[in-house]
Amino acid sequence: MPTVVLNGTRIHYETAGSGVPIVCIHPPMLSANCFDYLKERLSDQFQIIAFDIRGHGVSGRSRQKLSYPLIAGDIRQLLDALRLPQAYLCGYSTGGAVALQAMLMYPDRFYGAILISTMSETSDWINRSLIWTAVQVSRLRAKRLLTAVLSAGNADVLQAFKSLYRSAIRGHLRNGREYFDCSLHYSCTARLQEIKSPVQLIYGQKDIFFHKYARILQRGLPHNTLQFIPKGRHQLPLKNADELSGLIRSWLEHTEAEREREQRAKRDSARALGQEREFAYAHEQEQELARVYERDAVLTGSAQAGESAAEREGELDRG
């Protein structure tokens, strides 16, 4: 399992496939393996990068208090370590809020983002109550109970539950609690207009308590595509992997085609501007050369006139 030290903490990550890179961000207490199904379905065309957030899964415990800006900084350093100048982000649930924070902090490092069942704030009483309960359960050190509930809620089959649970139980309870706690207090809704990159928003049709956040993001983000998965609930990466990966693939293909057209237009514009500058420079050189010829002609004419006058004076003297 590859690891890299980011901001003083050893971080575990996995990559699959090649092509345009996509960095996946998981929610609290889970780990990178909640994206295993998407990795299987998308790695034929894209480079999928899934990492365990500090204090989660196999990654080391964070001595710094976990925060969205801290995780966003880890993502930037992970891109540096992998020598990737830019990438897409794919955030699930509260991982999507981290993706929004990363794009606000480092806009030049991300092509755009795929946000799955996510929010820019937590303002409804139901989700706030659920997150508050998770925080309180973690304070009771009921780690097995909390990881079992979250793993069971996300898994589609028993094997997936076992995989999620084995990874989640290895995490550090305090860091998981800090990640949950961020969700209660974080809001970037007022800053959504600052995110100029394209964003895909995907929600389950039956995830009705998150439809409010879908509308907030749709209104606030300048360039977004909102899509719903029929009969889907909140846990789309594992329970609706086929529909989800299909939507992501189609959106990425369209977005990448648009980005390539824009880059080509910029190259053509730069080439045309370069040719225009070359033409202007050549024209300026021609004008300068013409001025030199004209000046030489004037000087030559003056010299010839002076010689003629001197000759006439000499003839008069001889006469």
One Martini backbone bead per residue (centre of mass of N, CA, C, O) as a GRO file, in nm:
protein
  319
    1MET     BB    1   0.090   0.040   0.028
    2PRO     BB    2   0.088   0.354  -0.047
    3THR     BB    3   0.282   0.631   0.087
    4VAL     BB    4   0.263   0.971   0.234
    5VAL     BB    5   0.393   1.271   0.353
    6LEU     BB    6   0.154   1.506   0.499
    7ASN     BB    7   0.189   1.743   0.712
    8GLY     BB    8   0.325   1.504   0.910
    9THR     BB    9   0.144   1.270   0.770
   10ARG     BB   10   0.063   0.948   0.703
   11ILE     BB   11  -0.059   0.858   0.375
   12HIS     BB   12  -0.299   0.665   0.224
   13TYR     BB   13  -0.296   0.530  -0.117
   14GLU     BB   14  -0.473   0.485  -0.436
   15THR     BB   15  -0.433   0.359  -0.773
   16ALA     BB   16  -0.620   0.369  -1.096
   17GLY     BB   17  -0.521   0.390  -1.390
   18SER     BB   18  -0.561   0.625  -1.665
   19GLY     BB   19  -0.549   0.972  -1.707
   20VAL     BB   20  -0.763   1.161  -1.579
   21PRO     BB   21  -0.762   1.285  -1.266
   22ILE     BB   22  -0.924   1.150  -0.955
   23VAL     BB   23  -1.011   1.270  -0.638
   24CYS     BB   24  -1.113   1.100  -0.348
   25ILE     BB   25  -1.367   1.180  -0.086
   26HIS     BB   26  -1.441   1.086   0.224
   27PRO     BB   27  -1.614   1.032   0.497
   28PRO     BB   28  -1.661   0.978   0.810
   29MET     BB   29  -1.500   0.668   0.926
   30LEU     BB   30  -1.426   0.604   0.666
   31SER     BB   31  -1.280   0.514   0.344
   32ALA     BB   32  -1.149   0.461   0.031
   33ASN     BB   33  -1.329   0.188  -0.019
   34CYS     BB   34  -1.601   0.344  -0.102
   35PHE     BB   35  -1.463   0.358  -0.417
   36ASP     BB   36  -1.431   0.075  -0.553
   37TYR     BB   37  -1.655   0.069  -0.770
   38LEU     BB   38  -1.562   0.319  -0.925
   39LYS     BB   39  -1.281   0.218  -0.987
   40GLU     BB   40  -1.369  -0.023  -1.162
   41ARG     BB   41  -1.554   0.159  -1.374
   42LEU     BB   42  -1.322   0.411  -1.442
   43SER     BB   43  -1.013   0.302  -1.492
   44ASP     BB   44  -1.026   0.273  -1.814
   45GLN     BB   45  -1.017   0.621  -1.842
   46PHE     BB   46  -0.917   0.685  -1.547
   47GLN     BB   47  -0.752   0.832  -1.268
   48ILE     BB   48  -0.781   0.682  -0.957
   49ILE     BB   49  -0.780   0.860  -0.636
   50ALA     BB   50  -0.751   0.708  -0.315
   51PHE     BB   51  -0.778   0.831   0.027
   52ASP     BB   52  -0.685   0.844   0.359
   53ILE     BB   53  -0.771   1.024   0.589
   54ARG     BB   54  -0.655   1.147   0.848
   55GLY     BB   55  -0.736   0.904   1.090
   56HIS     BB   56  -0.799   0.695   0.854
   57GLY     BB   57  -0.762   0.388   0.834
   58VAL     BB   58  -0.420   0.367   0.740
   59SER     BB   59  -0.372   0.628   0.833
   60GLY     BB   60  -0.246   0.848   1.029
   61ARG     BB   61  -0.248   1.023   1.300
   62SER     BB   62  -0.367   1.337   1.397
   63ARG     BB   63  -0.236   1.600   1.583
   64GLN     BB   64  -0.406   1.770   1.434
   65LYS     BB   65  -0.683   1.924   1.392
   66LEU     BB   66  -0.944   1.853   1.214
   67SER     BB   67  -0.994   2.001   0.883
   68TYR     BB   68  -1.071   2.116   0.582
   69PRO     BB   69  -0.808   2.276   0.520
   70LEU     BB   70  -0.620   2.040   0.592
   71ILE     BB   71  -0.723   1.841   0.378
   72ALA     BB   72  -0.677   2.027   0.135
   73GLY     BB   73  -0.369   2.036   0.175
   74ASP     BB   74  -0.324   1.733   0.132
   75ILE     BB   75  -0.421   1.725  -0.161
   76ARG     BB   76  -0.212   1.914  -0.277
   77GLN     BB   77   0.035   1.740  -0.186
   78LEU     BB   78  -0.048   1.486  -0.339
   79LEU     BB   79  -0.020   1.608  -0.619
   80ASP     BB   80   0.278   1.674  -0.588
   81ALA     BB   81   0.376   1.381  -0.533
   82LEU     BB   82   0.237   1.286  -0.823
   83ARG     BB   83   0.278   1.508  -1.042
   84LEU     BB   84   0.002   1.691  -1.040
   85PRO     BB   85  -0.129   1.987  -1.147
   86GLN     BB   86  -0.419   1.841  -1.200
   87ALA     BB   87  -0.772   1.782  -1.098
   88TYR     BB   88  -1.028   1.602  -0.994
   89LEU     BB   89  -1.311   1.591  -0.783
   90CYS     BB   90  -1.455   1.339  -0.540
   91GLY     BB   91  -1.735   1.389  -0.330
   92TYR     BB   92  -1.872   1.233  -0.036
   93SER     BB   93  -2.067   1.413   0.119
   94THR     BB   94  -1.852   1.565   0.324
   95GLY     BB   95  -1.637   1.538   0.096
   96GLY     BB   96  -1.765   1.770  -0.073
   97ALA     BB   97  -1.693   2.002   0.119
   98VAL     BB   98  -1.391   1.965   0.084
   99ALA     BB   99  -1.389   2.023  -0.219
  100LEU     BB  100  -1.486   2.315  -0.196
  101GLN     BB  101  -1.249   2.412  -0.022
  102ALA     BB  102  -1.025   2.341  -0.225
  103MET     BB  103  -1.129   2.531  -0.456
  104LEU     BB  104  -1.100   2.792  -0.286
  105MET     BB  105  -0.788   2.759  -0.219
  106TYR     BB  106  -0.715   2.587  -0.519
  107PRO     BB  107  -0.824   2.668  -0.823
  108ASP     BB  108  -0.565   2.576  -1.013
  109ARG     BB  109  -0.583   2.244  -0.932
  110PHE     BB  110  -0.888   2.231  -1.062
  111TYR     BB  111  -1.115   2.139  -1.304
  112GLY     BB  112  -1.321   2.002  -1.091
  113ALA     BB  113  -1.643   1.845  -0.975
  114ILE     BB  114  -1.779   1.566  -0.786
  115LEU     BB  115  -2.096   1.568  -0.616
  116ILE     BB  116  -2.209   1.342  -0.358
  117SER     BB  117  -2.434   1.391  -0.140
  118THR     BB  118  -2.409   1.709  -0.071
  119MET     BB  119  -2.272   2.008   0.109
  120SER     BB  120  -2.227   2.362   0.226
  121GLU     BB  121  -2.420   2.281   0.464
  122THR     BB  122  -2.579   2.239   0.804
  123SER     BB  123  -2.938   2.327   0.856
  124ASP     BB  124  -3.087   2.077   0.927
  125TRP     BB  125  -3.212   1.897   1.195
  126ILE     BB  126  -3.161   1.605   1.106
  127ASN     BB  127  -2.856   1.613   1.027
  128ARG     BB  128  -2.761   1.746   1.287
  129SER     BB  129  -2.855   1.515   1.471
  130LEU     BB  130  -2.685   1.289   1.346
  131ILE     BB  131  -2.408   1.420   1.388
  132TRP     BB  132  -2.432   1.468   1.692
  133THR     BB  133  -2.463   1.170   1.763
  134ALA     BB  134  -2.188   1.080   1.651
  135VAL     BB  135  -2.022   1.253   1.843
  136GLN     BB  136  -2.131   1.129   2.111
  137VAL     BB  137  -2.054   0.835   2.054
  138SER     BB  138  -1.747   0.895   2.031
  139ARG     BB  139  -1.722   0.993   2.330
  140LEU     BB  140  -1.800   0.690   2.432
  141ARG     BB  141  -1.619   0.487   2.261
  142ALA     BB  142  -1.817   0.359   2.023
  143LYS     BB  143  -1.662   0.242   1.768
  144ARG     BB  144  -1.800  -0.020   1.672
  145LEU     BB  145  -2.081   0.091   1.641
  146LEU     BB  146  -2.027   0.324   1.442
  147THR     BB  147  -1.884   0.159   1.216
  148ALA     BB  148  -2.116  -0.044   1.173
  149VAL     BB  149  -2.338   0.153   1.090
  150LEU     BB  150  -2.189   0.286   0.849
  151SER     BB  151  -2.122   0.028   0.691
  152ALA     BB  152  -2.414  -0.081   0.664
  153GLY     BB  153  -2.534   0.177   0.519
  154ASN     BB  154  -2.329   0.140   0.256
  155ALA     BB  155  -2.376  -0.146   0.203
  156ASP     BB  156  -2.487  -0.405  -0.032
  157VAL     BB  157  -2.306  -0.629   0.100
  158LEU     BB  158  -2.134  -0.826   0.313
  159GLN     BB  159  -1.851  -0.785   0.192
  160ALA     BB  160  -1.858  -0.476   0.204
  161PHE     BB  161  -1.893  -0.451   0.507
  162LYS     BB  162  -1.628  -0.587   0.590
  163SER     BB  163  -1.442  -0.390   0.442
  164LEU     BB  164  -1.536  -0.129   0.578
  165TYR     BB  165  -1.491  -0.216   0.873
  166ARG     BB  166  -1.189  -0.292   0.872
  167SER     BB  167  -1.102   0.000   0.799
  168ALA     BB  168  -1.258   0.180   1.005
  169ILE     BB  169  -1.143   0.048   1.278
  170ARG     BB  170  -0.845   0.177   1.227
  171GLY     BB  171  -0.922   0.431   1.316
  172HIS     BB  172  -0.943   0.748   1.478
  173LEU     BB  173  -1.175   0.870   1.683
  174ARG     BB  174  -1.100   1.168   1.714
  175ASN     BB  175  -1.079   1.233   1.409
  176GLY     BB  176  -1.368   1.150   1.340
  177ARG     BB  177  -1.503   1.360   1.525
  178GLU     BB  178  -1.377   1.611   1.391
  179TYR     BB  179  -1.505   1.565   1.115
  180PHE     BB  180  -1.796   1.580   1.207
  181ASP     BB  181  -1.781   1.862   1.344
  182CYS     BB  182  -1.733   2.029   1.089
  183SER     BB  183  -2.026   1.992   0.968
  184LEU     BB  184  -2.174   2.179   1.184
  185HIS     BB  185  -1.983   2.459   1.109
  186TYR     BB  186  -1.985   2.453   0.809
  187SER     BB  187  -1.967   2.724   0.548
  188CYS     BB  188  -1.982   2.813   0.172
  189THR     BB  189  -2.234   2.950   0.042
  190ALA     BB  190  -2.130   3.256   0.011
  191ARG     BB  191  -1.878   3.133  -0.198
  192LEU     BB  192  -1.975   2.981  -0.459
  193GLN     BB  193  -1.918   3.206  -0.685
  194GLU     BB  194  -1.596   3.150  -0.681
  195ILE     BB  195  -1.661   2.888  -0.840
  196LYS     BB  196  -1.566   2.830  -1.185
  197SER     BB  197  -1.582   2.545  -1.201
  198PRO     BB  198  -1.703   2.256  -1.288
  199VAL     BB  199  -2.011   2.091  -1.159
  200GLN     BB  200  -2.127   1.784  -1.028
  201LEU     BB  201  -2.460   1.689  -0.927
  202ILE     BB  202  -2.546   1.407  -0.707
  203TYR     BB  203  -2.862   1.242  -0.638
  204GLY     BB  204  -3.105   1.097  -0.466
  205GLN     BB  205  -3.441   1.081  -0.500
  206LYS     BB  206  -3.475   0.970  -0.180
  207ASP     BB  207  -3.285   1.214  -0.064
  208ILE     BB  208  -3.469   1.454   0.065
  209PHE     BB  209  -3.275   1.598   0.284
  210PHE     BB  210  -3.071   1.690   0.026
  211HIS     BB  211  -3.230   1.876  -0.175
  212LYS     BB  212  -3.166   2.145  -0.050
  213TYR     BB  213  -2.856   2.133  -0.125
  214ALA     BB  214  -2.894   2.113  -0.425
  215ARG     BB  215  -3.024   2.396  -0.458
  216ILE     BB  216  -2.798   2.564  -0.337
  217LEU     BB  217  -2.578   2.475  -0.542
  218GLN     BB  218  -2.726   2.549  -0.802
  219ARG     BB  219  -2.748   2.857  -0.735
  220GLY     BB  220  -2.432   2.917  -0.656
  221LEU     BB  221  -2.309   2.775  -0.896
  222PRO     BB  222  -2.211   2.877  -1.208
  223HIS     BB  223  -2.110   2.560  -1.294
  224ASN     BB  224  -2.374   2.326  -1.330
  225THR     BB  225  -2.490   1.975  -1.275
  226LEU     BB  226  -2.807   1.829  -1.215
  227GLN     BB  227  -2.860   1.495  -1.070
  228PHE     BB  228  -3.075   1.201  -1.060
  229ILE     BB  229  -3.134   0.892  -0.895
  230PRO     BB  230  -3.339   0.655  -0.923
  231LYS     BB  231  -3.412   0.528  -0.602
  232GLY     BB  232  -3.206   0.685  -0.461
  233ARG     BB  233  -3.005   0.763  -0.203
  234HIS     BB  234  -2.719   0.840  -0.030
  235GLN     BB  235  -2.547   0.559  -0.101
  236LEU     BB  236  -2.419   0.559  -0.410
  237PRO     BB  237  -2.125   0.424  -0.447
  238LEU     BB  238  -2.253   0.123  -0.358
  239LYS     BB  239  -2.580   0.116  -0.439
  240ASN     BB  240  -2.524   0.301  -0.738
  241ALA     BB  241  -2.271   0.248  -0.931
  242ASP     BB  242  -2.371   0.232  -1.223
  243GLU     BB  243  -2.522   0.501  -1.247
  244LEU     BB  244  -2.298   0.682  -1.139
  245SER     BB  245  -2.068   0.613  -1.343
  246GLY     BB  246  -2.229   0.699  -1.592
  247LEU     BB  247  -2.259   0.999  -1.520
  248ILE     BB  248  -1.960   1.064  -1.485
  249ARG     BB  249  -1.857   0.986  -1.763
  250SER     BB  250  -2.034   1.178  -1.931
  251TRP     BB  251  -1.944   1.442  -1.796
  252LEU     BB  252  -1.638   1.417  -1.845
  253GLU     BB  253  -1.644   1.400  -2.150
  254HIS     BB  254  -1.778   1.675  -2.191
  255THR     BB  255  -1.582   1.852  -2.022
  256GLU     BB  256  -1.322   1.773  -2.175
  257ALA     BB  257  -1.413   1.873  -2.453
  258GLU     BB  258  -1.445   2.168  -2.364
  259ARG     BB  259  -1.154   2.210  -2.264
  260GLU     BB  260  -1.015   2.146  -2.536
  261ARG     BB  261  -1.149   2.374  -2.695
  262GLU     BB  262  -1.040   2.605  -2.524
  263GLN     BB  263  -0.740   2.541  -2.565
  264ARG     BB  264  -0.743   2.561  -2.872
  265ALA     BB  265  -0.840   2.855  -2.884
  266LYS     BB  266  -0.597   2.970  -2.731
  267ARG     BB  267  -0.382   2.871  -2.928
  268ASP     BB  268  -0.495   3.016  -3.178
  269SER     BB  269  -0.484   3.298  -3.056
  270ALA     BB  270  -0.180   3.298  -2.999
  271ARG     BB  271  -0.094   3.246  -3.290
  272ALA     BB  272  -0.232   3.494  -3.412
  273LEU     BB  273  -0.086   3.698  -3.233
  274GLY     BB  274   0.197   3.620  -3.325
  275GLN     BB  275   0.154   3.687  -3.624
  276GLU     BB  276   0.074   3.981  -3.580
  277ARG     BB  277   0.343   4.061  -3.448
  278GLU     BB  278   0.521   3.982  -3.683
  279PHE     BB  279   0.392   4.173  -3.888
  280ALA     BB  280   0.439   4.434  -3.728
  281TYR     BB  281   0.746   4.404  -3.717
  282ALA     BB  282   0.797   4.393  -4.021
  283HIS     BB  283   0.665   4.665  -4.083
  284GLU     BB  284   0.853   4.832  -3.902
  285GLN     BB  285   1.113   4.752  -4.048
  286GLU     BB  286   1.035   4.867  -4.322
  287GLN     BB  287   1.000   5.159  -4.227
  288GLU     BB  288   1.284   5.194  -4.119
  289LEU     BB  289   1.426   5.133  -4.388
  290ALA     BB  290   1.293   5.366  -4.542
  291ARG     BB  291   1.408   5.589  -4.364
  292VAL     BB  292   1.703   5.527  -4.423
  293TYR     BB  293   1.690   5.567  -4.730
  294GLU     BB  294   1.589   5.858  -4.716
  295ARG     BB  295   1.827   5.970  -4.555
  296ASP     BB  296   2.046   5.886  -4.756
  297ALA     BB  297   1.934   6.046  -4.993
  298VAL     BB  298   1.960   6.322  -4.868
  299LEU     BB  299   2.263   6.310  -4.809
  300THR     BB  300   2.349   6.254  -5.101
  301GLY     BB  301   2.223   6.505  -5.225
  302SER     BB  302   2.380   6.711  -5.058
  303ALA     BB  303   2.661   6.621  -5.146
  304GLN     BB  304   2.622   6.664  -5.449
  305ALA     BB  305   2.556   6.966  -5.429
  306GLY     BB  306   2.824   7.050  -5.300
  307GLU     BB  307   3.006   6.954  -5.531
  308SER     BB  308   2.884   7.134  -5.754
  309ALA     BB  309   2.947   7.405  -5.619
  310ALA     BB  310   3.252   7.364  -5.603
  311GLU     BB  311   3.300   7.337  -5.906
  312ARG     BB  312   3.192   7.616  -5.986
  313GLU     BB  313   3.391   7.779  -5.819
  314GLY     BB  314   3.646   7.669  -5.961
  315GLU     BB  315   3.580   7.774  -6.242
  316LEU     BB  316   3.573   8.073  -6.166
  317ASP     BB  317   3.862   8.093  -6.070
  318ARG     BB  318   3.994   8.011  -6.338
  319GLY     BB  319   3.850   8.250  -6.500
   0.00000   0.00000   0.00000
